[in-house]
Coordinates of C-alpha atoms in Angstrom, one line a residue:
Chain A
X1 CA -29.8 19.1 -5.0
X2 CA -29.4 16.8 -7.9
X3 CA -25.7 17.2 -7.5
X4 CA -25.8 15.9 -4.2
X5 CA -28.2 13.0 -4.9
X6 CA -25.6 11.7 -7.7
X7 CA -22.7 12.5 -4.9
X8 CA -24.8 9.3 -2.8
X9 CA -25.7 7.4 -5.6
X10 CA -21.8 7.4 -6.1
X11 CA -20.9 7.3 -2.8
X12 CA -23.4 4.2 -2.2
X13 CA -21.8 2.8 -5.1
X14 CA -17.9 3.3 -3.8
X15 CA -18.6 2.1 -0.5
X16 CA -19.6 -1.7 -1.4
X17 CA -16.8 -2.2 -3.9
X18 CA -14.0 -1.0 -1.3
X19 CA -15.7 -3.3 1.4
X20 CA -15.5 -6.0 -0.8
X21 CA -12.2 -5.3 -2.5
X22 CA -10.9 -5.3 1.3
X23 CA -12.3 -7.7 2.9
X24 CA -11.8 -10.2 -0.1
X25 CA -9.8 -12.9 1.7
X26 CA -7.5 -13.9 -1.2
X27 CA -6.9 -10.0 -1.9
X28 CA -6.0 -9.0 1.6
X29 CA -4.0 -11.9 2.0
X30 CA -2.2 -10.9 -1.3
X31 CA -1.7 -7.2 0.2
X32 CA -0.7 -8.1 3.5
X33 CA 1.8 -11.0 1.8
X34 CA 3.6 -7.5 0.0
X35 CA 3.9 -5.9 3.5
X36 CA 5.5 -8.4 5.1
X37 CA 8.6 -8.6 2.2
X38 CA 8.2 -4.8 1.9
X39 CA 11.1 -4.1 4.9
X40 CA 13.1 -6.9 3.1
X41 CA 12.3 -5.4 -0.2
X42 CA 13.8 -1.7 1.3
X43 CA 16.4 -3.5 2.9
X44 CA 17.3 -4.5 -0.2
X45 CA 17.0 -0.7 -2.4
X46 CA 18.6 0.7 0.5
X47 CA 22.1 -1.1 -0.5
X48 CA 21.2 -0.7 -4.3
X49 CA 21.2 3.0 -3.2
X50 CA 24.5 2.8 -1.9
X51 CA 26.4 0.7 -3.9
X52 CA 25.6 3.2 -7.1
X53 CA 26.3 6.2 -5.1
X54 CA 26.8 9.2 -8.0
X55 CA 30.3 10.2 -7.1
X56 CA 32.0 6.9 -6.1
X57 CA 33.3 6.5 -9.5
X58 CA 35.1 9.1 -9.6
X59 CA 36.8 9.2 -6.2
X60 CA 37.9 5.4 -5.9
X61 CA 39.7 3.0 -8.8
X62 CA 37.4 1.2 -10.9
X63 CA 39.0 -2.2 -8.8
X64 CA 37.8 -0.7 -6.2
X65 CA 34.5 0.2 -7.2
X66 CA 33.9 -3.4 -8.2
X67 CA 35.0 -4.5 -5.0
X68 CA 32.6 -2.7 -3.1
X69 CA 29.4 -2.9 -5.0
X70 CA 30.6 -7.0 -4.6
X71 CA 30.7 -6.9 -1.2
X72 CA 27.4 -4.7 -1.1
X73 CA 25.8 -7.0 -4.1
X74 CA 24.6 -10.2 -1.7
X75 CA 22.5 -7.7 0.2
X76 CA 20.3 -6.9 -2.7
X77 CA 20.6 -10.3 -4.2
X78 CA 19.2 -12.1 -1.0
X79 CA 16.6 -9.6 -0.7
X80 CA 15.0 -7.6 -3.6
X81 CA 16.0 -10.0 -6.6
X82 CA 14.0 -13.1 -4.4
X83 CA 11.5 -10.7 -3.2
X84 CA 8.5 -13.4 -4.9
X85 CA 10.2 -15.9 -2.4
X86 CA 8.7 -13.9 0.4
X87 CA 5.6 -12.8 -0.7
X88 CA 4.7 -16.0 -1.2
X89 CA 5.4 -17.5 2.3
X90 CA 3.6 -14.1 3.0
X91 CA 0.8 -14.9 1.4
X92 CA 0.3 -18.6 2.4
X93 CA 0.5 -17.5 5.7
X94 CA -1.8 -14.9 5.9
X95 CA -4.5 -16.9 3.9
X96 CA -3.9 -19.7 6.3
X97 CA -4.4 -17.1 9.2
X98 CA -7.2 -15.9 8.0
X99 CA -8.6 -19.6 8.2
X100 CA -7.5 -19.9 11.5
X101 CA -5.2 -22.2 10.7
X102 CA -1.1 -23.0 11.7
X103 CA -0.1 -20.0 10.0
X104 CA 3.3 -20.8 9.6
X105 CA 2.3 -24.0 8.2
X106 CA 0.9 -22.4 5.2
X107 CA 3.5 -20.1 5.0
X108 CA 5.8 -23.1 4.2
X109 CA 3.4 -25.2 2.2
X110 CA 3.0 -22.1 -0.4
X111 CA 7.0 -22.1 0.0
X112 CA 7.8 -25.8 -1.2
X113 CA 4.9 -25.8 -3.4
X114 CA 6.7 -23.0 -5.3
X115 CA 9.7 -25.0 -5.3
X116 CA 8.5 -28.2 -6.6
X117 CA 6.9 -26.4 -9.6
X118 CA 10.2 -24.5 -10.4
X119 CA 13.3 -26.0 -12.4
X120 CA 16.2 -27.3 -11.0
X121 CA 18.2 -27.1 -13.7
X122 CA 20.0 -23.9 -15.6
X123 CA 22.3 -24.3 -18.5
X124 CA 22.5 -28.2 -18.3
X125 CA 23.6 -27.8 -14.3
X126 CA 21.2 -29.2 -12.0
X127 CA 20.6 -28.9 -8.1
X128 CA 20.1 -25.4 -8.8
X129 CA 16.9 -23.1 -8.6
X130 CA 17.5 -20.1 -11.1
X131 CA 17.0 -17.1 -9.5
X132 CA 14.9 -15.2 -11.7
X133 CA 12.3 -17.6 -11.1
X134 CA 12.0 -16.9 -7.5
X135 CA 11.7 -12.9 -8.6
X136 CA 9.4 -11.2 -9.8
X137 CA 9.3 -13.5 -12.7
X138 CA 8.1 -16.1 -10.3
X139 CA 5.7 -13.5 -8.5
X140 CA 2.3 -14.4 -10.5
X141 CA 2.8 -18.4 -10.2
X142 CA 3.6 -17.7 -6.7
X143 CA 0.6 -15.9 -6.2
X144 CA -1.7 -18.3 -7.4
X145 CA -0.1 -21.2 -5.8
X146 CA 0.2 -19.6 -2.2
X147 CA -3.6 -19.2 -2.9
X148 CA -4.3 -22.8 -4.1
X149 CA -2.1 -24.6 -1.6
X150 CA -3.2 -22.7 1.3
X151 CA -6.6 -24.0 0.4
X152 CA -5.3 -27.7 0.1
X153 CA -3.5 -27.5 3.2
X154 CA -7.3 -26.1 5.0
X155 CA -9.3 -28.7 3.1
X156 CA -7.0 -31.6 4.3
X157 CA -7.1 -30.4 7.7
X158 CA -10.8 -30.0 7.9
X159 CA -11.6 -33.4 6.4
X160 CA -9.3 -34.5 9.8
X161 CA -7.3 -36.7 7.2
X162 CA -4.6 -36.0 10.3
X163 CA -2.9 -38.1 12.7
X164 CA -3.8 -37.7 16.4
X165 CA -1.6 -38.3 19.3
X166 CA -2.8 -39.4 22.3
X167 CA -2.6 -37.1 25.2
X168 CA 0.6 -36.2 26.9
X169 CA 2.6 -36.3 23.8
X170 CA 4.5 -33.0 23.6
X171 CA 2.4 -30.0 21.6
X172 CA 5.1 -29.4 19.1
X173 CA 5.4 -33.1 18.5
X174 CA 1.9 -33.1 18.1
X175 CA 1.6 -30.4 15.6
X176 CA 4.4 -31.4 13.1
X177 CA 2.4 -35.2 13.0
X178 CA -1.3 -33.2 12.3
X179 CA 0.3 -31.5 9.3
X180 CA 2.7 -34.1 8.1
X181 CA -0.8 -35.6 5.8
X182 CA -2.4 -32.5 4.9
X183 CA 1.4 -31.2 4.0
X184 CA 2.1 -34.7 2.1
X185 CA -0.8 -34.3 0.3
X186 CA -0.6 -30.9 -1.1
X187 CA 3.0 -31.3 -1.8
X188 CA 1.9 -34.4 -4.0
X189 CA -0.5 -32.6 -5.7
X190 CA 1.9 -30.0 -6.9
X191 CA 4.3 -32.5 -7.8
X192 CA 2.0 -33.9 -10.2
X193 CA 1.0 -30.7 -11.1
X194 CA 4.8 -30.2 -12.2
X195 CA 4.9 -33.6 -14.0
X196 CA 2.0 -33.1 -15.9
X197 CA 3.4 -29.6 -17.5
X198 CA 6.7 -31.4 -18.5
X199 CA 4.5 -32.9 -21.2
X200 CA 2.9 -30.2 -22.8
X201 CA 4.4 -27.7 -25.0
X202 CA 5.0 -25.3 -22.3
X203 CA 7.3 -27.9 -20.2
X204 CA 6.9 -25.9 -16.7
X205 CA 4.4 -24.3 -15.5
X206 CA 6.6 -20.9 -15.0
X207 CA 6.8 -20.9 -19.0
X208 CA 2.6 -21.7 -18.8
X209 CA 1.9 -18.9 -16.3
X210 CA 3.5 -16.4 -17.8
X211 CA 2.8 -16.8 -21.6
X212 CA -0.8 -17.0 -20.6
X213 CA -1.2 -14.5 -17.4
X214 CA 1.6 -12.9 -16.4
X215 CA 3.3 -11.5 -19.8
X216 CA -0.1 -10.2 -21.2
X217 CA -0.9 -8.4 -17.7
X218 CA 2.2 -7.2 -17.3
X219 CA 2.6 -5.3 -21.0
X220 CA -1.0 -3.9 -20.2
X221 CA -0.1 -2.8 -16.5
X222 CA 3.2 -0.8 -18.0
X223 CA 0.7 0.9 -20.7
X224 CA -0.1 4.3 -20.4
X225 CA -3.9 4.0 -20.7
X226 CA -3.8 1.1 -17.2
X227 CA -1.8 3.8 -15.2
X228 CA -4.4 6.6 -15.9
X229 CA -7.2 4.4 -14.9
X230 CA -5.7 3.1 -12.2
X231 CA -4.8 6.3 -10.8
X232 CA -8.1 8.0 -11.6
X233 CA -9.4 5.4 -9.3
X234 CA -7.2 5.7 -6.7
X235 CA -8.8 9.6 -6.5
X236 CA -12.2 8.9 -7.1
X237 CA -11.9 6.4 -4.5
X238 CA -9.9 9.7 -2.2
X239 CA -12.9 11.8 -3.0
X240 CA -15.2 10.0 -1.1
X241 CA -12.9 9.5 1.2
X242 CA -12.2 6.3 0.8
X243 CA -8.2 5.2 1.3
X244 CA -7.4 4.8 -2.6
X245 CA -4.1 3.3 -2.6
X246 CA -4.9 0.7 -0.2
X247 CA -7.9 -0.6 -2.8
X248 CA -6.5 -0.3 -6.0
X249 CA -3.1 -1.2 -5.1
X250 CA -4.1 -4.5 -4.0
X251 CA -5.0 -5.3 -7.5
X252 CA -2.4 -3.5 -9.4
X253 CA 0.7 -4.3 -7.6
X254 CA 2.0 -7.7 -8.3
X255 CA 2.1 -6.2 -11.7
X256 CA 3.6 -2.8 -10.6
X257 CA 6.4 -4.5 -8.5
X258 CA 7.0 -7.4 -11.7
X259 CA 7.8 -4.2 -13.8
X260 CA 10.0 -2.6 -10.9
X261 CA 12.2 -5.7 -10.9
X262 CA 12.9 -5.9 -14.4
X263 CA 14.0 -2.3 -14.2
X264 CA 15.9 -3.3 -11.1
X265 CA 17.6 -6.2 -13.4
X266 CA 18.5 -4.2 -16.0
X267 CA 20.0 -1.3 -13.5
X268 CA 22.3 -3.7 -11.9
X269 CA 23.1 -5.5 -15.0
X270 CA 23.9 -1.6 -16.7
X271 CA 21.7 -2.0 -19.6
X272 CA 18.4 -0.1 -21.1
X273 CA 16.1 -0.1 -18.2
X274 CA 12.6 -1.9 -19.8
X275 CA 10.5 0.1 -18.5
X276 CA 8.8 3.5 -17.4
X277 CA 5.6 2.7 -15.6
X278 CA 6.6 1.2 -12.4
X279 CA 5.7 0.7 -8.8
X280 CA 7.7 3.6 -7.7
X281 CA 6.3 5.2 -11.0
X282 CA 3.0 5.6 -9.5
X283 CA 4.6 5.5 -5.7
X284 CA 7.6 8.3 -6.4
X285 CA 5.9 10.6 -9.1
X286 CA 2.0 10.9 -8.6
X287 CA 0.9 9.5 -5.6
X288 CA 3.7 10.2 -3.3
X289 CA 4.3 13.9 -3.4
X290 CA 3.2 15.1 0.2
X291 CA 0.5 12.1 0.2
X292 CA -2.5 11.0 -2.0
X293 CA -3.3 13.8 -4.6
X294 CA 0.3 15.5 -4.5
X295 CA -1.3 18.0 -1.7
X296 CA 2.4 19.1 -1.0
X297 CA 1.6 21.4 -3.9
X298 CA -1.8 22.5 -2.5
X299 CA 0.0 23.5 0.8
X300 CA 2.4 25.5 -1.1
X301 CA -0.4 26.9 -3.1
X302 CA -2.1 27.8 -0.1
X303 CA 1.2 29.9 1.4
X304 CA 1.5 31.7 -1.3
X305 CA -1.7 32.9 -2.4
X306 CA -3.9 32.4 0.6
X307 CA -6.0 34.8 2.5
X308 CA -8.6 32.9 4.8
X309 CA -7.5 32.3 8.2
X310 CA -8.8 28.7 7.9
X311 CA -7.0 27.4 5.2
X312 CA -3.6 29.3 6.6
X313 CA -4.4 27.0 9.9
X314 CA -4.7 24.3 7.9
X315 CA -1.9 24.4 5.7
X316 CA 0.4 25.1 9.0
X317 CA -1.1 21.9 10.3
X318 CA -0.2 20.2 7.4
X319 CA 3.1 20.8 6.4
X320 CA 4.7 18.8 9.1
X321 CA 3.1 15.5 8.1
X322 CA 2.8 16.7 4.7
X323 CA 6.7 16.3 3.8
X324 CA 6.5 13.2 4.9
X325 CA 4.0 12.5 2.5
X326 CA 1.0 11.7 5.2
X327 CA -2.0 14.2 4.5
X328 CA -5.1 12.8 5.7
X329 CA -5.1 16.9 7.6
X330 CA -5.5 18.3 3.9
X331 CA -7.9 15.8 2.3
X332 CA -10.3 15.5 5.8
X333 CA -9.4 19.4 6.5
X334 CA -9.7 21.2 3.1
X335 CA -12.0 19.4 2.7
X336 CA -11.1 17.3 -0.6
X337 CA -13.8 14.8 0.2
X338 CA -17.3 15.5 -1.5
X339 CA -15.8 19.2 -2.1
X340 CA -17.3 20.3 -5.9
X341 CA -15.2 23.0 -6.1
X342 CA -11.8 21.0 -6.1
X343 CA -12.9 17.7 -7.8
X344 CA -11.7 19.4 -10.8
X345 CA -8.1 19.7 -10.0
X346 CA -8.0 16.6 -7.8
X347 CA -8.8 14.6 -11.2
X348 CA -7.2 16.5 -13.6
X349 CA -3.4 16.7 -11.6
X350 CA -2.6 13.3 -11.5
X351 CA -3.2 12.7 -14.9
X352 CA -0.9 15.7 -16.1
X353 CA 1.7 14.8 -13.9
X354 CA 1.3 11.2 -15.4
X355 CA 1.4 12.8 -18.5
X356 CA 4.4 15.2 -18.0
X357 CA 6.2 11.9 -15.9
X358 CA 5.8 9.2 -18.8
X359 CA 7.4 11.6 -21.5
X360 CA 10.1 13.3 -19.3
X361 CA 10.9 9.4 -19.2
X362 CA 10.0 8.2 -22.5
X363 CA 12.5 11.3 -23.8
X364 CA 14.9 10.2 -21.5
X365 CA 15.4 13.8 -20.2
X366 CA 14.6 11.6 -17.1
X367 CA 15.6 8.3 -16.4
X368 CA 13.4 5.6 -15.9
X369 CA 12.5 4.6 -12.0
X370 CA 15.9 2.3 -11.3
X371 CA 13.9 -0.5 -9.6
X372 CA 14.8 1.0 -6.4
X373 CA 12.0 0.7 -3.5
X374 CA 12.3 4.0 -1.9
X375 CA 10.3 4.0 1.6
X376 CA 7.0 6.4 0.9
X377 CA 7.4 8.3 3.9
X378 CA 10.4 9.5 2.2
X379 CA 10.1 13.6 1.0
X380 CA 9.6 14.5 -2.3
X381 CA 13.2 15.8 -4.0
X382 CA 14.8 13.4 -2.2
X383 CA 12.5 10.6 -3.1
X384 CA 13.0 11.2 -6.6
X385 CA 16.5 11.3 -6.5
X386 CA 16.9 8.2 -5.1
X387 CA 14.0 6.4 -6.8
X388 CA 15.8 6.8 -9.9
X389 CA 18.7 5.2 -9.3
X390 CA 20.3 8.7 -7.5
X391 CA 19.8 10.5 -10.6
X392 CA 19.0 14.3 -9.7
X393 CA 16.6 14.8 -12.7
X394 CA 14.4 12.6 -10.8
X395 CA 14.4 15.4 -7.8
X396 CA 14.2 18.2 -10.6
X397 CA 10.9 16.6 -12.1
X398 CA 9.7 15.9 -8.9
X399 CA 9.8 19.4 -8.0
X400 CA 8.5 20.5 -11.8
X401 CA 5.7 18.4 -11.3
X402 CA 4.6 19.9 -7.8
X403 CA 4.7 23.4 -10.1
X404 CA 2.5 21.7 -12.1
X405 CA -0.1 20.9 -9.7
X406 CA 0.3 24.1 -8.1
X407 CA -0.9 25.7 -11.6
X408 CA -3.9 23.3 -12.0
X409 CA -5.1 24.0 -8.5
X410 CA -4.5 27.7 -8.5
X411 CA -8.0 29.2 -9.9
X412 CA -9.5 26.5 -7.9
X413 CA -8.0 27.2 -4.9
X414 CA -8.7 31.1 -5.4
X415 CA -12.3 30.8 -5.7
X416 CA -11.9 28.4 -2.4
X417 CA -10.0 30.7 -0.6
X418 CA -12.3 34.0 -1.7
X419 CA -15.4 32.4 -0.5
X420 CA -13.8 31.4 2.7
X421 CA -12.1 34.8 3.6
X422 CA -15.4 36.7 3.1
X423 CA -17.3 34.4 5.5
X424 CA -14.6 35.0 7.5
X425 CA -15.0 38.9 7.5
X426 CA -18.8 38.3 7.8
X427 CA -18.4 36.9 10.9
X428 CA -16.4 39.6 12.3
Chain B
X1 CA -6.8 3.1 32.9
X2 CA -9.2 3.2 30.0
X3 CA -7.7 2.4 26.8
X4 CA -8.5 3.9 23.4
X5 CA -7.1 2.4 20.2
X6 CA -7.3 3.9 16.6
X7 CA -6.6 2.3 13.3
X8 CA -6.0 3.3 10.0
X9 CA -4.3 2.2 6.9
X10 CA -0.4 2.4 7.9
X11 CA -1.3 4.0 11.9
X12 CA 0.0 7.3 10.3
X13 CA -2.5 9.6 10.0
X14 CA -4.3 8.5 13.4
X15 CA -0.7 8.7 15.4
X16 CA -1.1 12.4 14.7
X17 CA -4.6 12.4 16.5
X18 CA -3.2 10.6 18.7
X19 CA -0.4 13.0 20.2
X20 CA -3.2 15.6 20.3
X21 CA -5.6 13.7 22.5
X22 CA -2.8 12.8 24.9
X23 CA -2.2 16.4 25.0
X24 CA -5.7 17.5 25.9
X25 CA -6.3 14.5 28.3
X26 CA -3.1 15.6 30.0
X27 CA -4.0 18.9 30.6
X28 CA -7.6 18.2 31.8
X29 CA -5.6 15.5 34.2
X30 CA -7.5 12.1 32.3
X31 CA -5.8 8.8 32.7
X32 CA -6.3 7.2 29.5
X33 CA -3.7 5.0 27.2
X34 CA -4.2 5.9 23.6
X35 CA -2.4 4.2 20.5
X36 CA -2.6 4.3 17.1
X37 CA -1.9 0.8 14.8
X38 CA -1.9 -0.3 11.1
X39 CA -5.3 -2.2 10.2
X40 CA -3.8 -5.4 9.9
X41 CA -2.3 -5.2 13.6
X42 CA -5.6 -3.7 14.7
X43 CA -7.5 -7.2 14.8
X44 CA -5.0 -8.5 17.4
X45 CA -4.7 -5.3 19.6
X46 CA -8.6 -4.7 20.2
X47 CA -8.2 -7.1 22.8
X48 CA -6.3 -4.5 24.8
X49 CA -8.6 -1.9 24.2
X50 CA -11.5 -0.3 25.3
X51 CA -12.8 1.3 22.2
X52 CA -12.0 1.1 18.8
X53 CA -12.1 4.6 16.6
X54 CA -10.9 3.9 13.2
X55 CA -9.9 6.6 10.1
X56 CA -12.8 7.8 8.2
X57 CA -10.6 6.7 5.3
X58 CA -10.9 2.9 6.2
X59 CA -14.3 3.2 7.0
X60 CA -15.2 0.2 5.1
X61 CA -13.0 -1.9 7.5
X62 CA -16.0 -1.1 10.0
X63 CA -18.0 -4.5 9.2
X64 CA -14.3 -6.8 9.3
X65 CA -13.9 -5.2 12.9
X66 CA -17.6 -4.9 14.0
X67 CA -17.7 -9.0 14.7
X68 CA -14.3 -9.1 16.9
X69 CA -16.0 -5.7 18.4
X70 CA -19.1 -7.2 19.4
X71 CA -17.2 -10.0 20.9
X72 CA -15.6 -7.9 22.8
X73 CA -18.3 -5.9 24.1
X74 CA -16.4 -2.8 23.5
X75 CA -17.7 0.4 21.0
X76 CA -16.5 0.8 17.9
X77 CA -16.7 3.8 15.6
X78 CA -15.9 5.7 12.5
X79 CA -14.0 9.1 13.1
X80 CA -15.8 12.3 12.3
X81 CA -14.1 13.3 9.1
X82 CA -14.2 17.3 10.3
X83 CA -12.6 16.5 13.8
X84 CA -10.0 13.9 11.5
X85 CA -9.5 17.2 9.3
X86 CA -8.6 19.1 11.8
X87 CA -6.7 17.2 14.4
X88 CA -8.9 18.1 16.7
X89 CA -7.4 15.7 19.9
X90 CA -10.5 16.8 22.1
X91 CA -13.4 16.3 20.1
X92 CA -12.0 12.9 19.1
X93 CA -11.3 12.3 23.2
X94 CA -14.4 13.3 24.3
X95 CA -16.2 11.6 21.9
X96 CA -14.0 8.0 23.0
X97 CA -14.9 8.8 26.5
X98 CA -18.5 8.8 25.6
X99 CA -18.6 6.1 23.9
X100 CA -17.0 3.9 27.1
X101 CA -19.3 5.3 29.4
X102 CA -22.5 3.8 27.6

């Protein structure tokens, strides 16, 4: 009784801060902004994928080799190495959507806005835009100025500071002259923006934005104690059966998908790859393994040791989507939700296999994720292989750390199972 | 044609419901349409639908979509979380046709 009067207190408590994580204009806008670049981000890992096949090396001449990751290199370049460039037009546009505004409009504004703020110049050359700004080292300034200009961009339209045409002039033509002002205006403020920065001692804002924000954030997002926070939320969030991922994620991914670039950098580059705790980190190696949870294991659990007709059903109804990494069957069927007898293990796994992940990395018996987005609906093994830069430790620890789920669930899953097979032969 | 629409975070999960109720309404000879979508498509396709069932995962999504809803003048509800569980197409299509009739 008391247990289930905390499980509502909770539960009451979960509820409100999902609704309002979600519905949060600026953070939905942020999420959504990530899915759009997402396929252009995979597009991207894809080629990464196949320009470092393992065996190449050793069947072609190293001329060759060159050659081909050459011709392969643009693909990556154009997409994953500018992916802030799209997240931001993502982003204005979405926030302008949400307004009910000319989307595309705002897409472009955040776009030039960007621009304006970033240098032009890279080692004494100008009429060129570096790059690495347009990254991920670009990504938090991006964010904040998708946010900021979209809001311009609203604010000069709904003061009507716009030109009207008189009737019968053309609807595009129309359009392009009611956001030349509130564009003209935005723009200028950015601009000014820009020139006020060159006087201070951090010249650009870039250099501002990420000595002040994005550096800090970004050394405490790739810290140990972060990950195991954030993914004790994304369960606790699971256990009530609330989608995890899709609340914490919104907050912890520009800083997940900065780290994953830097790695990315470094991969291509053939240097020490920065860092461990990445978005595929988290992606790849906890969350990913037969869906939310690693419930892969659980199914496998549940074949070998289990007795109960119901959870048999179950885990056959599982499996299919389960390799794919979709298990809404197991956490809605098991039940996980609001289930005392599994919160145990469905806390304590994650943060083992965090555990067991980090220093299998940190060792470097495993290397680091390469950077490399691997789609989630990929299946564990292979997902691991790839995500680390088609290393085949990262299928190995993949598969140790589904063992190692499987052990932390067994008891658990016993007493489950027991309780379930005698009602079972009760009803008979 | 009465069409049913569910949404959930990627249209995953709810595509499997999905193939089950087509299944069950098949065999009991019911002409419905039933898809599933992403949440972030799901604003713009509740136009074309008759009721909206979403995941009980995104459950907090109900008050974004109860307004466009209400619009609408169509149902709207959260999926039972057993039936979810257990893919179980007919509960989740009879439940749908319910729903339209009132």
């Amino acid at each position: 009784m008391e247990n289930n009067k905390f499980m509502r207190f909770l539960e009451n408590f979960l509820l409100p801060i999902a609704d309002k994580l979600n519905n949060n204009r600026y953070l939905t806008s942020l999420r959504d902004g990530f899915m759009i670049a997402l396929p252009l981000i995979i597009f991207g890992s894809i080629f990464v994928v196949i320009a470092n096949l393992p065996f190449l090396d050793k069947v072609i001449s190293a001329e060759a080799l060159t050659a081909y990751q050459n011709a392969l290199g643009p693909a990556s370049a154009a997409t994953l190495s500018l992916m802030g460039l799209f997240v931001i037009v993502g982003i204005g546009y979405k926030l302008t959507e949400h307004y009910k505004g000319e989307a595309i409009y705002g897409g472009v504004i955040a776009l030039a806005s960007v621009l304006i703020m970033t240098p032009q110049v890279l080692d004494g050359v100008s009429g060129v835009i570096p790059t690495a700004s347009l990254g991920a080292q670009g990504m938090f300034l991006g964010i904040f100025t998708a946010f900021i200009s979209a809001e311009l961009y609203r604010f000069f339209v709904k003061k009507e500071w716009t030109i009207k045409m008189p009737p019968g002039v053309p609807g595009a033509v129309a359009k392009s002259f009611s956001a030349l002002i509130p564009v003209t205006l935005t723009l200028t403020i950015f601009l000014i923006i820009r020139i006020l920065f060159s006087y201070t001692t951090f010249e650009t804002v870039q250099n501002f934005i990420y000595t002040v924000i994005q550096g800090p954030l970004t050394v405490l997002g790739s810290g140990l104690p972060a990950t195991i926070v954030a993914v004790l939320l994304i369960q606790v969030f699971w256990f009530f059966g609330l989608h995890g991922q899709i609340i914490v994620n919104s907050v912890f991914d520009p800083i997940w998908y900065t780290l994953n670039e830097q790695n990315l950098a470094a991969f291509q580059a053939g240097t020490e790859l920065p860092n461990i705790i990445t978005k595929q980190f988290i992606d790849s190696f906890l969350v990913g393994m037969g869906g939310s949870g690693m419930t892969l294991a659980v199914i496998i659990l549940i074949f070998i040791i289990g007795r109960s007709r119901q959870l048999k059903e179950l885990a056959k109804l599982g499996t299919p989507s389960g390799i794919f990494n979709v298990n809404e069957p197991i956490i809605f069927g098991l039940p996980i939700i609001l289930n005392p007898l599994v919160v145990i293990p469905w806390l304590v796994a994650p943060v083992v296999v965090t555990l067991t992940t980090y220093f299998a990395m940190a060792t470097g018996l495993v290397p680091p994720p390469a950077g490399i987005i691997v789609p989630w609906t990929t299946p564990p093994i292979l997902n691991g292989f790839l995500a680390t830069g088609n290393a085949w430790q990262g299928g190995v620890l993949q598969a140790f750390n589904l063992f190692v789920v499987m052990l932390i669930w067994w008891p658990f899953l016993r007493i489950m199972d027991k309780k379930y097979y005698e009602n079972e032969q009760v009803q008979k | 044609m009465k069409n049913i629409l569910l949404a959930c975070s990627a249209g995953m999960s709810t595509s499997l419901l999905v193939k089950k109720m087509e299944e069950v309404a098949q065999s009991k000879g019911i002409e419905v349409n039933i898809w599933a979508v992403s949440q972030d498509k799901a604003m713009k396709e509740i136009e074309k639908a008759d009721v909206l069932l979403i995941g009980p995962q995104m459950r907090f999504l109900k008050k974004k979509f109860s307004s466009v809803t209400e619009e609408q003048g169509i149902p709207l509800e959260v999926i039972d979380t057993l039936a979810y569980g257990r893919l179980d197409g007919e509960a989740v299509l009879n439940r749908a046709l319910e729903l339209m009739e009132n």
